[in-house]
Short mmCIF file of C-alpha atoms in Angstrom, two decimals:
data_model
loop_
_atom_site.label_atom_id
_atom_site.label_comp_id
_atom_site.label_asym_id
_atom_site.label_seq_id
_atom_site.Cartn_x
_atom_site.Cartn_y
_atom_site.Cartn_z
CA MET A 13 134.36 104.46 74.84
CA THR A 14 135.32 101.85 77.38
CA GLU A 15 133.71 98.40 77.26
CA THR A 16 131.41 99.38 80.06
CA ALA A 17 130.46 102.73 78.53
CA PHE A 18 126.70 103.47 77.81
CA ILE A 19 125.19 106.20 75.64
CA HIS A 20 123.61 108.26 78.40
CA ARG A 21 122.35 111.58 79.59
CA PHE A 22 123.45 113.26 82.82
CA GLU A 23 121.83 116.22 84.53
CA PRO A 24 123.62 117.67 87.63
CA ALA A 25 121.76 118.19 90.94
CA THR A 26 120.19 121.55 91.57
CA THR A 27 119.37 120.87 95.21
CA ALA A 28 121.97 119.78 97.76
CA GLY A 29 121.12 116.58 99.58
CA SER A 30 118.75 115.22 96.92
CA PRO A 31 119.75 111.61 96.16
CA PRO A 32 120.99 111.15 92.61
CA LEU A 33 118.69 108.95 90.40
CA LEU A 34 119.70 106.19 87.95
CA LEU A 35 116.95 106.15 85.33
CA LEU A 36 116.44 102.79 83.56
CA HIS A 37 113.99 102.78 80.69
CA GLY A 38 111.68 99.91 79.49
CA THR A 39 111.96 97.99 76.16
CA GLY A 40 112.23 100.34 73.14
CA GLY A 41 113.10 103.35 75.31
CA ASP A 42 116.36 105.38 75.40
CA GLU A 43 118.26 107.66 77.62
CA ASN A 44 115.65 110.42 77.28
CA ASP A 45 112.59 108.50 78.25
CA LEU A 46 112.59 108.88 82.04
CA LEU A 47 114.15 112.19 82.44
CA GLY A 48 110.72 113.79 82.84
CA LEU A 49 109.69 111.22 85.41
CA GLY A 50 112.96 111.71 87.30
CA ARG A 51 112.30 115.44 87.46
CA MET A 52 108.78 114.94 88.60
CA ILE A 53 109.64 112.60 91.49
CA SER A 54 112.66 114.41 92.71
CA SER A 55 113.11 117.81 91.14
CA GLY A 56 116.51 118.63 92.59
CA SER A 57 118.27 115.39 91.99
CA ALA A 58 121.19 114.63 89.64
CA LEU A 59 119.93 112.28 86.89
CA LEU A 60 121.99 109.56 85.25
CA SER A 61 120.18 108.00 82.34
CA PRO A 62 121.82 105.26 80.23
CA ARG A 63 120.49 103.59 77.06
CA GLY A 64 120.26 99.85 77.17
CA ARG A 65 122.90 98.12 75.05
CA VAL A 66 120.91 95.06 73.82
CA LEU A 67 118.75 95.46 70.81
CA GLU A 68 115.58 93.34 70.34
CA HIS A 69 114.21 93.96 66.78
CA GLY A 70 115.92 97.30 67.00
CA MET A 71 114.53 98.26 70.44
CA PRO A 72 116.98 98.99 73.15
CA ARG A 73 116.83 96.75 76.34
CA PHE A 74 119.12 96.19 79.26
CA PHE A 75 119.42 92.36 78.70
CA ARG A 76 118.25 89.59 76.37
CA ARG A 77 115.15 87.64 76.82
CA LEU A 78 114.15 84.27 75.29
CA ALA A 79 110.43 84.99 75.20
CA GLU A 80 107.90 87.28 76.98
CA GLY A 81 108.76 87.00 80.72
CA VAL A 82 111.54 84.40 80.00
CA PHE A 83 114.98 85.93 80.62
CA ASP A 84 118.43 84.96 79.41
CA GLU A 85 119.76 84.73 82.93
CA ASP A 86 123.40 84.49 81.98
CA ASP A 87 122.99 87.73 79.96
CA VAL A 88 121.15 89.29 82.99
CA ARG A 89 124.20 88.64 85.19
CA ARG A 90 126.58 89.93 82.62
CA ARG A 91 124.65 93.09 81.86
CA ALA A 92 124.03 93.86 85.56
CA ARG A 93 127.77 93.73 86.11
CA GLU A 94 128.38 95.97 83.15
CA LEU A 95 125.79 98.44 84.44
CA GLY A 96 127.34 98.39 87.84
CA GLU A 97 130.69 99.26 86.48
CA PHE A 98 129.14 102.09 84.43
CA VAL A 99 127.48 103.50 87.57
CA ASP A 100 130.82 103.25 89.46
CA GLU A 101 132.70 105.06 86.67
CA SER A 102 129.93 107.69 86.40
CA ARG A 103 130.01 108.39 90.13
CA GLN A 104 133.81 109.16 89.73
CA ARG A 105 133.17 111.18 86.53
CA TYR A 106 130.28 113.22 87.82
CA GLY A 107 131.05 113.30 91.60
CA ILE A 108 127.76 111.82 92.71
CA ALA A 109 126.69 109.51 95.54
CA ALA A 110 125.45 105.99 95.07
CA PRO A 111 122.16 106.53 93.20
CA VAL A 112 118.67 105.42 93.72
CA ALA A 113 117.54 103.40 90.72
CA VAL A 114 114.27 104.35 89.06
CA GLY A 115 113.42 101.57 86.61
CA PHE A 116 110.35 100.73 84.43
CA SER A 117 109.61 97.25 83.23
CA ASN A 118 112.92 95.98 81.64
CA GLY A 119 114.79 98.75 83.37
CA ALA A 120 113.11 97.74 86.73
CA ASN A 121 114.19 94.13 86.16
CA ILE A 122 117.87 95.03 85.56
CA ALA A 123 117.66 97.32 88.69
CA ALA A 124 116.40 94.38 90.76
CA ALA A 125 119.23 92.19 89.30
CA LEU A 126 121.76 94.91 90.20
CA LEU A 127 120.50 94.97 93.79
CA LEU A 128 120.97 91.21 94.17
CA LEU A 129 124.25 90.90 92.19
CA GLU A 130 126.00 94.17 93.09
CA PRO A 131 124.40 95.40 96.33
CA ASP A 132 126.86 98.20 96.85
CA VAL A 133 126.10 99.99 93.58
CA LEU A 134 122.70 101.37 94.50
CA ALA A 135 121.46 103.23 97.50
CA GLY A 136 117.94 102.00 96.94
CA ALA A 137 115.42 101.56 94.16
CA ILE A 138 111.99 102.38 92.80
CA LEU A 139 110.92 99.42 90.77
CA LEU A 140 107.94 100.02 88.43
CA ARG A 141 106.34 96.91 87.05
CA ALA A 142 109.25 94.64 87.96
CA MET A 143 109.55 90.87 87.72
CA VAL A 144 111.92 88.33 89.49
CA PRO A 145 115.06 88.78 87.22
CA LEU A 146 116.81 85.47 88.42
CA SER A 147 115.24 82.13 89.16
CA ASP A 148 118.05 81.26 91.54
CA PRO A 149 119.05 84.56 93.05
CA PRO A 150 122.45 84.87 94.89
CA THR A 151 122.63 85.40 98.57
CA ALA A 152 122.84 89.14 98.96
CA ASN A 153 122.94 91.47 101.94
CA LEU A 154 121.02 94.64 101.17
CA GLY A 155 121.55 95.93 104.62
CA GLY A 156 118.31 97.83 105.05
CA LYS A 157 118.32 99.56 101.63
CA GLN A 158 114.92 100.99 100.83
CA VAL A 159 112.97 99.69 97.89
CA LEU A 160 109.58 100.82 96.46
CA LEU A 161 107.91 98.26 94.29
CA LEU A 162 104.87 99.42 92.43
CA SER A 163 102.84 96.78 90.59
CA GLY A 164 99.77 96.94 88.33
CA GLN A 165 96.73 94.92 89.45
CA ALA A 166 95.73 94.48 85.80
CA ASP A 167 99.22 94.03 84.41
CA PRO A 168 99.03 91.51 81.62
CA ILE A 169 102.90 91.01 81.58
CA VAL A 170 103.73 90.64 85.34
CA PRO A 171 101.65 88.16 87.27
CA ALA A 172 100.84 89.20 90.83
CA SER A 173 102.51 86.11 92.21
CA ASN A 174 105.71 87.18 90.43
CA SER A 175 105.84 90.64 91.90
CA ALA A 176 104.95 89.31 95.34
CA LYS A 177 107.90 86.88 95.01
CA LEU A 178 110.27 89.69 94.13
CA ALA A 179 109.20 91.55 97.23
CA ALA A 180 109.85 88.47 99.27
CA VAL A 181 113.30 87.82 97.70
CA LEU A 182 114.41 91.42 98.31
CA SER A 183 113.06 91.52 101.86
CA GLN A 184 114.85 88.21 102.64
CA ALA A 185 118.04 89.82 101.33
CA GLY A 186 117.63 92.58 104.02
CA ALA A 187 115.92 95.37 102.03
CA ARG A 188 113.18 97.45 103.41
CA VAL A 189 110.48 96.83 100.84
CA THR A 190 107.39 98.85 100.36
CA HIS A 191 105.11 96.99 97.82
CA ARG A 192 101.94 98.62 96.50
CA VAL A 193 99.59 97.07 93.99
CA LEU A 194 97.77 99.93 91.96
CA PRO A 195 94.58 99.77 89.97
CA ALA A 196 96.60 99.92 86.78
CA GLY A 197 97.95 97.82 83.94
CA HIS A 198 101.58 97.64 82.85
CA GLN A 199 101.78 101.36 81.90
CA LEU A 200 102.51 103.95 84.45
CA SER A 201 99.90 106.11 86.12
CA GLN A 202 99.76 109.32 88.16
CA ALA A 203 99.56 107.27 91.28
CA ASP A 204 103.00 105.87 90.45
CA VAL A 205 104.45 109.41 90.22
CA THR A 206 102.78 110.45 93.49
CA LEU A 207 103.87 107.53 95.41
CA ALA A 208 107.36 107.61 94.09
CA ARG A 209 107.72 111.31 94.81
CA ASP A 210 106.46 110.85 98.38
CA TRP A 211 108.81 107.85 98.86
CA ILE A 212 111.88 109.51 97.64
CA GLY A 213 111.45 112.31 100.06
CA SER A 214 112.27 109.79 102.82
CA VAL A 215 115.48 108.57 101.22
CA ASP A 216 118.61 110.52 102.15
CA ALA A 217 121.54 110.81 99.77
CA LYS A 218 124.63 108.93 100.91
CA ALA A 219 128.02 110.57 100.97
CA ALA A 220 129.88 110.34 97.72
#
């Protein structure tokens, strides 16, 4: 394995023109966790699903944290760049276009960091229960990339002010952000699936 290799699953596309999805699990998940979600929201898409390389008490994550909601931001930057390199390598290996990230919790946070640090890696993103990943985000040009941010009104982990700030940061960087606050907690609901499926239908795949 190369230094940027991730244990992962890949499923090729079954429908031409469907945008490939980069599936990014939450804490304690793995490369299998979001495959079902990916199929539900875009049944014909290629699916690229890596396992986070950081372990917290044996649970895979995509970057280190110092406490609940307190991130090791140097590690966020390092891991986002590693993930970006993995996506670039996977695009060459599997012949896919720039993917739309579908991230949940920790996976959504690394996807948001990837948008800000490596804007060319992703075609867009669905961020499920995401937080601001960097307290001093870099100046990025997201050039109209579409982002769907779905937050939970009763989420005990992500304060409403934090998700609203993330929406503002991404919008200021040029993304076209749709932010919806759902009557839910941190876990996903059927409304997340429905909204994500409807949204992804409006996102065209970019040429590989």
